[in-house]
């Protein structure tokens, strides 16, 4: 019986981690939209949506083929942890896509994605932990990112639909996300700053998406809804500014560590690095609009084009990796005929 095609084998190895690419691409679309690049934002959002649909189809197929074998898979060391991280990243990616569609005016589709993300959100924490409390790589921040992604989308939809209840629900998720960040930071292996292969950047990306959530919550308020009193708004403003400053400082530290301790750049985990740049840019642009700080617009746009360059580099590497893996495989299969 012939084995799987080279392209299918290549995708099977990368699908569990590909949700980070969807998340990075969707976040870039949101950032481009905030900067006023509507056409580029829609193109990028379309690419993210296509990749998301591929992941959804792949997950459904794997689930159908697994049947009752999931108990055997659960015994594989570290497998459930990988699945949980991929699922949480998918929740965040789904929420980011919803935010992009909401900004494009598709509120019904954004609401449907919010419902889907909320339904998926409790599943990963229900999976049993396999590795106790040992120090973890940057993926430990995935739970915080998923929660803040829901907060961003909830606040965005609340502003678009004038739904006060949704804004208050997003506020609860915002504070919960900050608690989850602190818990994740306590488990994060700080040696990853000097040794990580890309996903250690999520330590900064989680701060950036938290800052974006805070900015969206501030912007969701209006005279019609009157969501926050002066004290509430003051707390939100201060916390959001602190989160943005920490995200910018985190990017500076992580970038300096990359220069001081160079490491291989060609790794699928580099999509987490792309996400962090794109999310920090989006957070700076959103905070600039929410707090009327004009100079942050310039900083946000600089970070945005850095993120675009990083995205192009990661995409070029992914295409080259696919060509390197798939073409020799096809040549070998033809030679056996």
Short mmCIF file of C-alpha atoms in Angstrom, two decimals, residues 3-10 325:
data_model
loop_
_atom_site.label_atom_id
_atom_site.label_comp_id
_atom_site.label_asym_id
_atom_site.label_seq_id
_atom_site.Cartn_x
_atom_site.Cartn_y
_atom_site.Cartn_z
CA UNK A 3 2.27 5.79 1.84
CA UNK A 4 1.01 9.34 2.08
CA UNK A 5 2.12 11.83 -0.54
CA UNK A 6 5.12 14.04 0.31
CA UNK A 7 2.87 17.12 0.54
CA UNK A 8 0.49 15.32 2.90
CA UNK A 9 3.40 14.14 5.05
CA UNK A 10 4.85 17.66 5.15
CA UNK A 325 10.46 18.54 1.47
#
